[in-house]
Amino acid sequence: MAADYVDWLRREGRIVIVGASLAGLRAAETLREEGFTGSLTLIGDEPYEPYDRPPLSKSVLLGKASPEHTELPRRRELDAEWRLGVPAAGLDLTGKRVLLADGEEVDYDRLLIATGVRARPWPVPEEAELDGVFVLRTRDDATALTEKLRAGARRVVVIGAGFAGSEVASACREMGLEVTVAERAGAPLVGALGGVIGAVAAELHLENGVDLRTRVTVTALEGDAMGRVRAVHLSDESVVEADVVVVSLGSMRNTEWLSGSGLGAGPRGIASDAGCRAFDFRGIVTDDVFVAGDVARSPHALFGYQFLSLEHWGNAVAQAETAAHNMICPASDRRPHMWMPAFWSSQFGVNIKSVGVPPMGDELMIIQGSTAERRFVGVYGFKGRVVAAVTFDNARWLEYCQRQIEQGAPFPVEYPTVDRRPEGRQPVAADFPDPSLPTHGPTVTLSGYSPADRRLVFTPGHH
């Protein structure tokens, strides 16, 4: 009976993909490549067909590429219906239909959710609406920011020194603009790579002329009488003049439209099994709803079966292909999503790459080169095994490091390397901040065992 259903689904079924970006496109292509001949519908909230996001904070800002020319290449014709510019507004799991914001409904036999993330906005709406305040996530964001920067901007303030904020700062300095970066942690990239590597990133900022302010938060954005931003107020009571402010405070997963649907969806994403099948709010796997890309969180065997949410280009592609395969194959042929987390960034002329899960590591060893020279390989360890690696201008070692992670190689690293310096012979604390404790100001931390089990924990700030 199950085999008959799969055969029918492959020939005549209706598959709907909510999310018309990278993961949605690659899933649609995989469905067709693997023989799906039924109806295929892609729903996207933006009016554009899928485009590439990494260039938006790099080559687009620098004027080396146009936002209109970032479309993703197609691997094949899709024979699909595109519903673009209309976001999904709800999901009827029992009736198997997606509700759209324009009131229409789209029926499905199997559904893939790939709605991704959006930029976290500045939390004060009237300040976020000031002329000159931007986020950078979409093609429209990049177009608006690029036009502003090229229209005579003089001083840019970037709020947040993660990868995206650091790339924006790098591009603006390359354009000759004065840049201030405000970061609540002690250095850039601390949340992603830890304090040791963050110190190296801080030196890059300073040497390239960035006015780097760390261990501060932004308390207010000040506008003039014309509604244009003119200054940024910091928690150390200093004030920085600005005519452009780029808010780079991370991302939010697009799951609000699933509220009340019965899926295990919440601020941390949509929980799924390793085969990309979504869980309902009780933790029971669903048969006809799959999830892929930045919005997904699934267990990974290499990292203690922890549920990982990965905002990586390569993960979106790999997970979409796995989800699409599993949607139209018999249960015995399903395969797990086992992609090795990887990331890259280019900033201040330095190529930064990582594999594995650096924030999982509690110790770090520099096994090649030197942090002082900004050309090195660092390996992260956790409970006696290698779990991640990072390189600065030394990416040729990443493939070897990836094999070490896959094989559960022991840590501290004992094997000899070509350019091992005395500083790399002993592990040091990786110095990641405790994510549950804010560094400044009171806050509210949302936590719970599942996205549907929400509890509020008040955590007082440090004084």
Coordinates of C-alpha atoms in Angstrom, one line a residue:
M1 CA 0.0 0.0 0.0
A2 CA 2.8 2.4 0.9
A3 CA 4.7 1.5 -2.2
D4 CA 1.6 2.2 -4.3
Y5 CA 1.2 5.6 -2.7
V6 CA 4.8 6.5 -3.4
D7 CA 4.4 5.4 -7.1
W8 CA 1.2 7.5 -7.4
L9 CA 2.8 10.5 -5.7
R10 CA 5.8 10.4 -8.1
R11 CA 3.5 10.3 -11.1
E12 CA 0.5 12.5 -10.2
G13 CA 1.1 14.0 -6.7
R14 CA 1.1 17.6 -5.7
I15 CA 4.2 18.9 -4.0
V16 CA 4.3 22.4 -2.6
I17 CA 7.6 24.1 -1.6
V18 CA 7.2 27.2 0.7
G19 CA 10.3 29.2 0.4
A20 CA 11.5 30.1 -3.1
S21 CA 15.2 30.7 -2.4
L22 CA 18.3 28.5 -2.6
A23 CA 17.0 25.5 -0.7
G24 CA 13.6 25.7 -2.4
L25 CA 15.1 25.8 -5.9
R26 CA 17.6 23.0 -5.3
A27 CA 14.8 20.8 -3.8
A28 CA 12.6 21.5 -6.9
E29 CA 15.4 20.6 -9.2
T30 CA 16.2 17.4 -7.3
L31 CA 12.5 16.3 -7.4
R32 CA 12.5 16.6 -11.2
E33 CA 15.9 15.0 -11.6
E34 CA 14.7 12.0 -9.5
G35 CA 11.6 11.5 -11.7
F36 CA 8.8 13.4 -10.0
T37 CA 6.3 14.2 -12.8
G38 CA 3.4 15.6 -10.7
S39 CA 2.5 19.2 -10.1
L40 CA 5.1 21.4 -8.4
T41 CA 4.4 24.8 -6.8
L42 CA 7.0 27.2 -5.2
I43 CA 5.7 29.9 -2.9
G44 CA 8.0 32.9 -2.0
D45 CA 7.4 36.1 -0.1
E46 CA 9.8 38.1 -2.3
P47 CA 8.8 39.0 -5.9
Y48 CA 12.1 37.6 -7.3
E49 CA 13.1 34.2 -8.4
P50 CA 15.9 32.6 -6.4
Y51 CA 19.1 34.6 -6.1
D52 CA 22.4 34.3 -4.3
R53 CA 22.7 36.0 -1.0
P54 CA 26.5 35.8 -0.1
P55 CA 27.5 38.4 -2.7
L56 CA 25.1 41.0 -1.2
S57 CA 27.4 41.9 1.7
K58 CA 30.6 41.6 -0.5
S59 CA 30.7 42.2 -4.2
V60 CA 27.3 44.0 -4.4
L61 CA 28.3 46.6 -1.8
L62 CA 31.6 47.2 -3.5
G63 CA 29.9 47.7 -6.9
K64 CA 31.5 44.7 -8.4
A65 CA 28.1 43.0 -9.0
S66 CA 24.6 44.3 -9.4
P67 CA 21.8 43.1 -7.1
E68 CA 19.7 42.3 -10.2
H69 CA 22.4 40.0 -11.5
T70 CA 22.7 37.6 -8.5
E71 CA 20.1 35.1 -9.8
L72 CA 21.0 31.5 -9.0
P73 CA 21.9 29.4 -12.0
R74 CA 19.3 26.7 -12.9
R75 CA 20.4 23.1 -13.2
R76 CA 17.3 22.2 -15.3
E77 CA 13.9 23.3 -16.4
L78 CA 11.4 22.9 -13.5
D79 CA 7.9 22.9 -15.1
A80 CA 6.7 24.5 -11.9
E81 CA 4.1 27.1 -10.8
W82 CA 5.7 30.1 -9.1
R83 CA 3.7 32.0 -6.5
L84 CA 6.1 34.9 -5.8
G85 CA 5.5 38.0 -3.8
V86 CA 2.9 36.4 -1.6
P87 CA 4.0 35.0 1.8
A88 CA 2.5 31.9 3.3
A89 CA 0.2 32.9 6.2
G90 CA -0.9 29.6 7.7
L91 CA -0.8 25.8 7.4
D92 CA -3.7 23.4 7.8
L93 CA -2.0 20.1 8.5
T94 CA -5.2 18.1 8.6
G95 CA -6.6 19.5 5.3
K96 CA -3.1 19.5 3.7
R97 CA -3.3 23.1 2.5
V98 CA -1.1 26.2 2.7
L99 CA -2.9 29.4 3.4
L100 CA -1.5 32.5 1.6
A101 CA -1.6 36.1 2.8
D102 CA -3.8 37.1 -0.2
G103 CA -6.5 34.6 1.0
E104 CA -5.9 31.9 -1.5
E105 CA -5.2 28.3 -0.5
V106 CA -2.8 25.8 -2.1
D107 CA -3.4 22.1 -1.6
Y108 CA -0.6 19.6 -1.4
D109 CA 0.1 15.9 -1.0
R110 CA 3.6 16.6 0.4
L111 CA 5.0 19.8 1.6
L112 CA 8.6 21.1 1.9
I113 CA 9.1 24.1 4.2
A114 CA 12.3 26.1 3.3
T115 CA 11.3 29.6 4.6
G116 CA 14.8 30.5 5.8
V117 CA 15.5 33.4 8.1
R118 CA 15.3 37.2 8.0
A119 CA 17.4 39.9 9.5
R120 CA 16.7 40.8 13.1
P121 CA 15.5 44.4 13.0
W122 CA 16.4 47.2 15.3
P123 CA 14.0 46.7 18.3
V124 CA 12.7 50.3 18.5
P125 CA 10.3 50.7 15.5
E126 CA 10.4 54.5 15.3
E127 CA 14.2 54.5 15.3
A128 CA 14.4 51.6 12.8
E129 CA 12.3 53.7 10.4
L130 CA 14.8 56.6 10.3
D131 CA 16.2 57.4 6.9
G132 CA 19.7 55.8 6.8
V133 CA 19.0 52.8 9.0
F134 CA 19.4 49.5 7.2
V135 CA 19.5 45.7 7.6
L136 CA 21.1 43.5 5.0
R137 CA 19.5 40.2 4.1
T138 CA 17.6 40.6 0.9
R139 CA 18.2 41.9 -2.6
D140 CA 16.1 45.0 -1.9
D141 CA 18.1 45.6 1.3
A142 CA 21.4 45.5 -0.7
T143 CA 20.0 47.8 -3.4
A144 CA 18.8 50.4 -0.8
L145 CA 22.1 50.2 1.2
T146 CA 24.3 50.4 -1.8
E147 CA 22.4 53.4 -3.2
K148 CA 22.7 55.2 0.2
L149 CA 26.5 54.5 0.5
R150 CA 27.1 55.8 -3.0
A151 CA 25.0 58.9 -2.5
G152 CA 27.6 60.7 -0.4
A153 CA 27.6 58.8 2.9
R154 CA 30.3 59.9 5.2
R155 CA 30.2 57.8 8.4
V156 CA 28.8 54.4 8.8
V157 CA 28.0 52.7 12.2
V158 CA 27.6 48.9 12.1
I159 CA 25.8 47.4 15.1
G160 CA 27.1 43.9 15.7
A161 CA 30.4 42.4 14.7
G162 CA 29.5 38.9 13.6
F163 CA 30.4 37.7 10.1
A164 CA 27.8 39.8 8.3
G165 CA 28.6 43.0 10.2
S166 CA 32.3 42.5 9.8
E167 CA 31.9 42.0 6.0
V168 CA 29.8 45.3 5.8
A169 CA 32.5 47.1 7.8
S170 CA 35.2 45.7 5.5
A171 CA 33.4 46.7 2.3
C172 CA 32.7 50.3 3.7
R173 CA 36.3 50.8 4.6
E174 CA 37.3 49.6 1.1
M175 CA 35.0 52.3 -0.2
G176 CA 36.9 54.8 1.8
L177 CA 34.1 55.5 4.3
E178 CA 34.6 56.2 8.0
V179 CA 33.3 53.2 10.0
T180 CA 32.5 52.5 13.6
V181 CA 31.6 49.0 14.7
A182 CA 29.7 48.6 18.1
E183 CA 29.8 45.1 19.5
R184 CA 28.5 43.9 22.9
A185 CA 31.2 41.1 23.2
G186 CA 34.9 41.7 23.8
A187 CA 35.8 41.3 20.1
P188 CA 34.3 40.6 16.6
L189 CA 33.3 37.0 15.7
V190 CA 33.4 35.9 19.4
G191 CA 30.1 34.1 19.2
A192 CA 31.1 32.1 16.1
L193 CA 34.8 31.5 16.7
G194 CA 35.6 32.3 20.3
G195 CA 37.7 34.9 22.1
V196 CA 41.1 33.8 20.9
I197 CA 40.2 34.1 17.2
G198 CA 38.1 37.1 18.0
A199 CA 41.2 38.9 19.2
V200 CA 42.8 38.3 15.8
A201 CA 39.6 39.6 14.1
A202 CA 39.8 42.8 16.3
E203 CA 43.3 43.5 15.1
L204 CA 42.1 43.2 11.5
H205 CA 39.4 45.8 12.2
L206 CA 41.8 48.2 13.9
E207 CA 44.6 47.9 11.3
N208 CA 42.1 48.6 8.6
G209 CA 40.9 51.8 10.2
V210 CA 37.7 50.7 11.8
D211 CA 36.7 52.5 15.0
L212 CA 36.0 49.3 16.9
R213 CA 34.0 49.8 20.1
T214 CA 33.6 46.5 22.1
R215 CA 31.7 45.7 25.3
V216 CA 29.2 48.3 24.5
T217 CA 25.6 48.2 23.4
V218 CA 23.7 50.8 21.4
T219 CA 21.1 52.5 23.6
A220 CA 19.4 54.7 21.0
L221 CA 19.5 55.9 17.4
E222 CA 19.0 59.7 17.1
G223 CA 17.3 61.3 14.2
D224 CA 17.1 64.9 12.9
A225 CA 14.1 67.0 12.2
M226 CA 13.9 65.5 8.6
G227 CA 13.7 62.0 10.0
R228 CA 17.3 61.1 9.0
V229 CA 19.6 59.2 11.4
R230 CA 22.4 61.5 12.7
A231 CA 23.9 59.8 15.7
V232 CA 24.2 56.6 17.7
H233 CA 24.2 56.6 21.5
L234 CA 26.3 53.9 23.2
S235 CA 26.0 52.3 26.7
D236 CA 29.3 53.9 27.7
E237 CA 27.5 57.3 27.2
S238 CA 29.5 58.1 24.1
V239 CA 27.8 59.4 21.0
V240 CA 28.9 58.6 17.4
E241 CA 27.8 60.7 14.5
A242 CA 26.4 58.7 11.6
D243 CA 24.5 59.1 8.4
V244 CA 24.2 55.4 7.8
V245 CA 23.5 52.7 10.4
V246 CA 23.6 49.0 9.5
V247 CA 21.9 46.8 12.0
S248 CA 23.6 43.4 12.0
L249 CA 22.1 41.6 15.0
G250 CA 21.7 38.2 13.6
S251 CA 18.7 36.5 12.1
M252 CA 15.2 35.3 13.0
R253 CA 13.7 32.1 11.6
N254 CA 10.6 32.5 9.6
T255 CA 8.2 30.3 11.5
E256 CA 5.5 32.7 12.7
W257 CA 3.2 31.6 9.9
L258 CA 3.2 28.1 11.4
S259 CA 1.8 29.3 14.8
G260 CA -1.1 27.0 15.8
S261 CA -0.5 24.6 12.9
G262 CA 0.6 21.8 15.2
L263 CA 4.2 21.6 13.9
G264 CA 7.1 21.7 16.3
A265 CA 8.1 25.2 15.1
G266 CA 9.3 28.1 17.1
P267 CA 12.0 30.8 17.3
R268 CA 14.7 28.2 17.1
G269 CA 13.4 26.7 13.9
I270 CA 11.4 23.7 12.8
A271 CA 12.5 20.4 14.4
S272 CA 12.9 17.4 12.2
D273 CA 14.4 14.0 12.1
A274 CA 17.7 13.3 10.3
G275 CA 15.7 12.5 7.2
C276 CA 14.2 16.0 7.1
R277 CA 10.7 15.0 8.2
A278 CA 9.2 17.7 10.4
F279 CA 8.1 16.9 14.0
D280 CA 4.7 17.9 15.3
F281 CA 4.5 19.7 18.6
R282 CA 4.3 16.4 20.4
G283 CA 7.6 15.2 19.0
I284 CA 5.9 12.8 16.6
V285 CA 7.4 12.7 13.1
T286 CA 5.0 13.8 10.3
D287 CA 4.7 11.8 7.1
D288 CA 4.0 14.5 4.6
V289 CA 5.8 17.6 5.8
F290 CA 9.6 18.0 5.3
V291 CA 11.9 20.9 6.1
A292 CA 15.3 22.1 4.8
G293 CA 17.7 25.0 4.9
D294 CA 18.2 27.8 7.5
V295 CA 14.8 27.3 9.1
A296 CA 15.5 23.6 9.9
R297 CA 17.0 22.1 13.0
S298 CA 17.9 18.4 13.0
P299 CA 20.1 16.0 14.9
H300 CA 23.6 15.3 13.7
A301 CA 25.3 12.0 14.5
L302 CA 28.8 13.6 14.5
F303 CA 27.9 16.1 17.1
G304 CA 26.2 14.1 19.8
Y305 CA 22.9 14.1 18.0
Q306 CA 22.4 17.7 19.0
F307 CA 19.8 19.5 17.0
L308 CA 21.7 21.9 14.8
S309 CA 20.4 24.9 12.9
L310 CA 22.9 25.8 10.2
E311 CA 22.7 29.1 8.3
H312 CA 25.2 27.9 5.6
W313 CA 24.9 28.0 1.8
G314 CA 26.2 24.5 1.4
N315 CA 23.9 23.1 4.1
A316 CA 20.9 24.6 2.4
V317 CA 21.8 22.8 -0.8
A318 CA 22.6 19.4 0.7
Q319 CA 19.6 19.4 3.0
A320 CA 17.2 20.4 0.2
E321 CA 18.5 17.6 -2.0
T322 CA 18.1 15.0 0.9
A323 CA 14.6 16.3 1.7
A324 CA 13.5 16.1 -1.9
H325 CA 14.9 12.6 -2.4
N326 CA 13.2 11.4 0.8
M327 CA 9.9 13.0 -0.2
I328 CA 9.4 10.7 -3.2
C329 CA 11.2 7.5 -2.3
P330 CA 10.1 4.4 -0.3
A331 CA 10.9 4.5 3.4
S332 CA 13.7 1.9 2.9
D333 CA 15.5 4.2 0.5
R334 CA 15.5 7.3 2.7
R335 CA 18.8 8.7 3.7
P336 CA 20.0 11.0 6.5
H337 CA 21.2 14.6 6.2
M338 CA 24.8 14.3 7.3
W339 CA 26.4 17.4 5.8
M340 CA 29.6 18.7 7.5
P341 CA 28.9 22.2 8.7
A342 CA 31.2 24.7 6.8
F343 CA 31.4 28.4 6.5
W344 CA 33.5 31.0 4.7
S345 CA 33.9 34.8 4.9
S346 CA 36.1 37.3 3.2
Q347 CA 36.9 40.5 5.1
F348 CA 39.8 43.0 5.2
G349 CA 41.6 40.9 2.5
V350 CA 41.6 37.8 4.6
N351 CA 39.8 34.5 3.7
I352 CA 38.3 32.9 6.7
K353 CA 36.9 29.4 6.6
S354 CA 35.6 26.9 9.1
V355 CA 34.4 23.3 9.3
G356 CA 32.6 21.5 12.1
V357 CA 30.9 23.3 14.9
P358 CA 33.4 25.7 16.5
P359 CA 31.1 26.9 19.4
M360 CA 30.9 23.3 20.5
G361 CA 34.6 23.4 21.3
D362 CA 35.9 24.4 24.7
E363 CA 39.6 24.4 23.8
L364 CA 41.7 25.5 20.8
M365 CA 45.1 24.6 19.3
I366 CA 46.9 26.5 16.5
I367 CA 48.3 23.6 14.6
Q368 CA 49.7 25.5 11.6
G369 CA 51.1 29.0 11.3
S370 CA 50.6 31.8 13.8
T371 CA 47.7 34.1 14.9
A372 CA 50.2 36.9 15.0
E373 CA 50.8 36.5 11.2
R374 CA 47.0 36.1 10.5
R375 CA 47.8 32.9 8.6
F376 CA 47.0 29.8 10.6
V377 CA 44.9 26.7 11.2
G378 CA 43.1 26.4 14.5
V379 CA 41.5 23.1 15.7
Y380 CA 38.7 23.1 18.4
G381 CA 38.4 20.2 20.9
F382 CA 35.5 19.0 23.0
K383 CA 35.6 16.0 25.4
G384 CA 38.8 14.6 24.0
R385 CA 38.0 14.8 20.2
V386 CA 38.3 17.2 17.4
V387 CA 35.0 18.9 16.6
A388 CA 35.9 21.9 14.4
A389 CA 38.6 23.9 12.7
V390 CA 39.1 27.4 11.4
T391 CA 41.6 28.8 8.9
F392 CA 42.8 32.3 8.2
D393 CA 44.3 32.4 4.6
N394 CA 45.2 28.7 5.0
A395 CA 42.2 26.8 3.6
R396 CA 44.2 24.0 2.0
W397 CA 44.2 22.2 5.4
L398 CA 40.4 22.2 5.8
E399 CA 39.8 19.0 3.9
Y400 CA 42.3 17.2 6.2
C401 CA 40.7 18.8 9.3
Q402 CA 37.2 17.7 8.1
R403 CA 38.4 14.1 7.9
Q404 CA 39.8 14.4 11.5
I405 CA 36.4 15.6 12.6
E406 CA 34.6 12.7 10.8
Q407 CA 36.9 10.2 12.3
G408 CA 36.6 11.5 15.8
A409 CA 40.3 12.2 16.0
P410 CA 41.7 12.7 19.6
F411 CA 42.2 16.2 21.1
P412 CA 44.7 17.6 22.1
V413 CA 46.2 17.1 18.6
E414 CA 49.4 15.0 18.9
Y415 CA 50.4 14.6 15.3
P416 CA 53.3 16.7 13.8
T417 CA 52.4 19.4 11.3
V418 CA 54.5 21.3 8.8
D419 CA 54.5 24.7 10.5
R420 CA 53.8 24.1 14.2
R421 CA 54.9 27.0 16.4
P422 CA 55.6 26.8 20.1
E423 CA 52.3 28.6 20.8
G424 CA 50.4 25.7 19.2
R425 CA 51.8 22.9 21.3
Q426 CA 49.3 23.2 24.2
P427 CA 45.6 23.8 24.0
V428 CA 44.1 27.0 25.3
A429 CA 40.6 27.9 26.3
A430 CA 38.6 28.8 23.1
D431 CA 36.9 31.5 25.2
F432 CA 33.3 31.4 23.9
P433 CA 30.9 33.5 25.8
D434 CA 28.1 31.8 27.8
P435 CA 25.2 32.3 25.4
S436 CA 22.7 32.3 28.3
L437 CA 24.3 35.3 30.0
P438 CA 24.2 38.8 28.5
T439 CA 27.3 40.9 28.8
H440 CA 25.4 44.2 29.3
G441 CA 21.9 45.2 30.4
P442 CA 19.0 43.1 31.6
T443 CA 17.3 40.8 29.1
V444 CA 14.8 38.0 28.8
T445 CA 15.9 34.6 27.6
L446 CA 13.4 32.3 25.9
S447 CA 14.0 28.7 26.5
G448 CA 12.3 25.3 26.6
Y449 CA 12.6 21.6 25.7
S450 CA 10.8 22.1 22.5
P451 CA 9.8 25.1 20.4
A452 CA 6.2 24.7 21.6
D453 CA 7.3 24.5 25.3
R454 CA 8.1 28.1 26.1
R455 CA 9.3 29.4 29.4
L456 CA 10.6 32.9 30.2
V457 CA 13.6 33.2 32.4
F458 CA 14.6 36.6 33.6
T459 CA 18.4 37.1 33.7
P460 CA 19.6 40.3 35.3
G461 CA 22.4 42.2 33.6
H462 CA 25.9 42.7 35.0
H463 CA 26.6 46.0 36.7

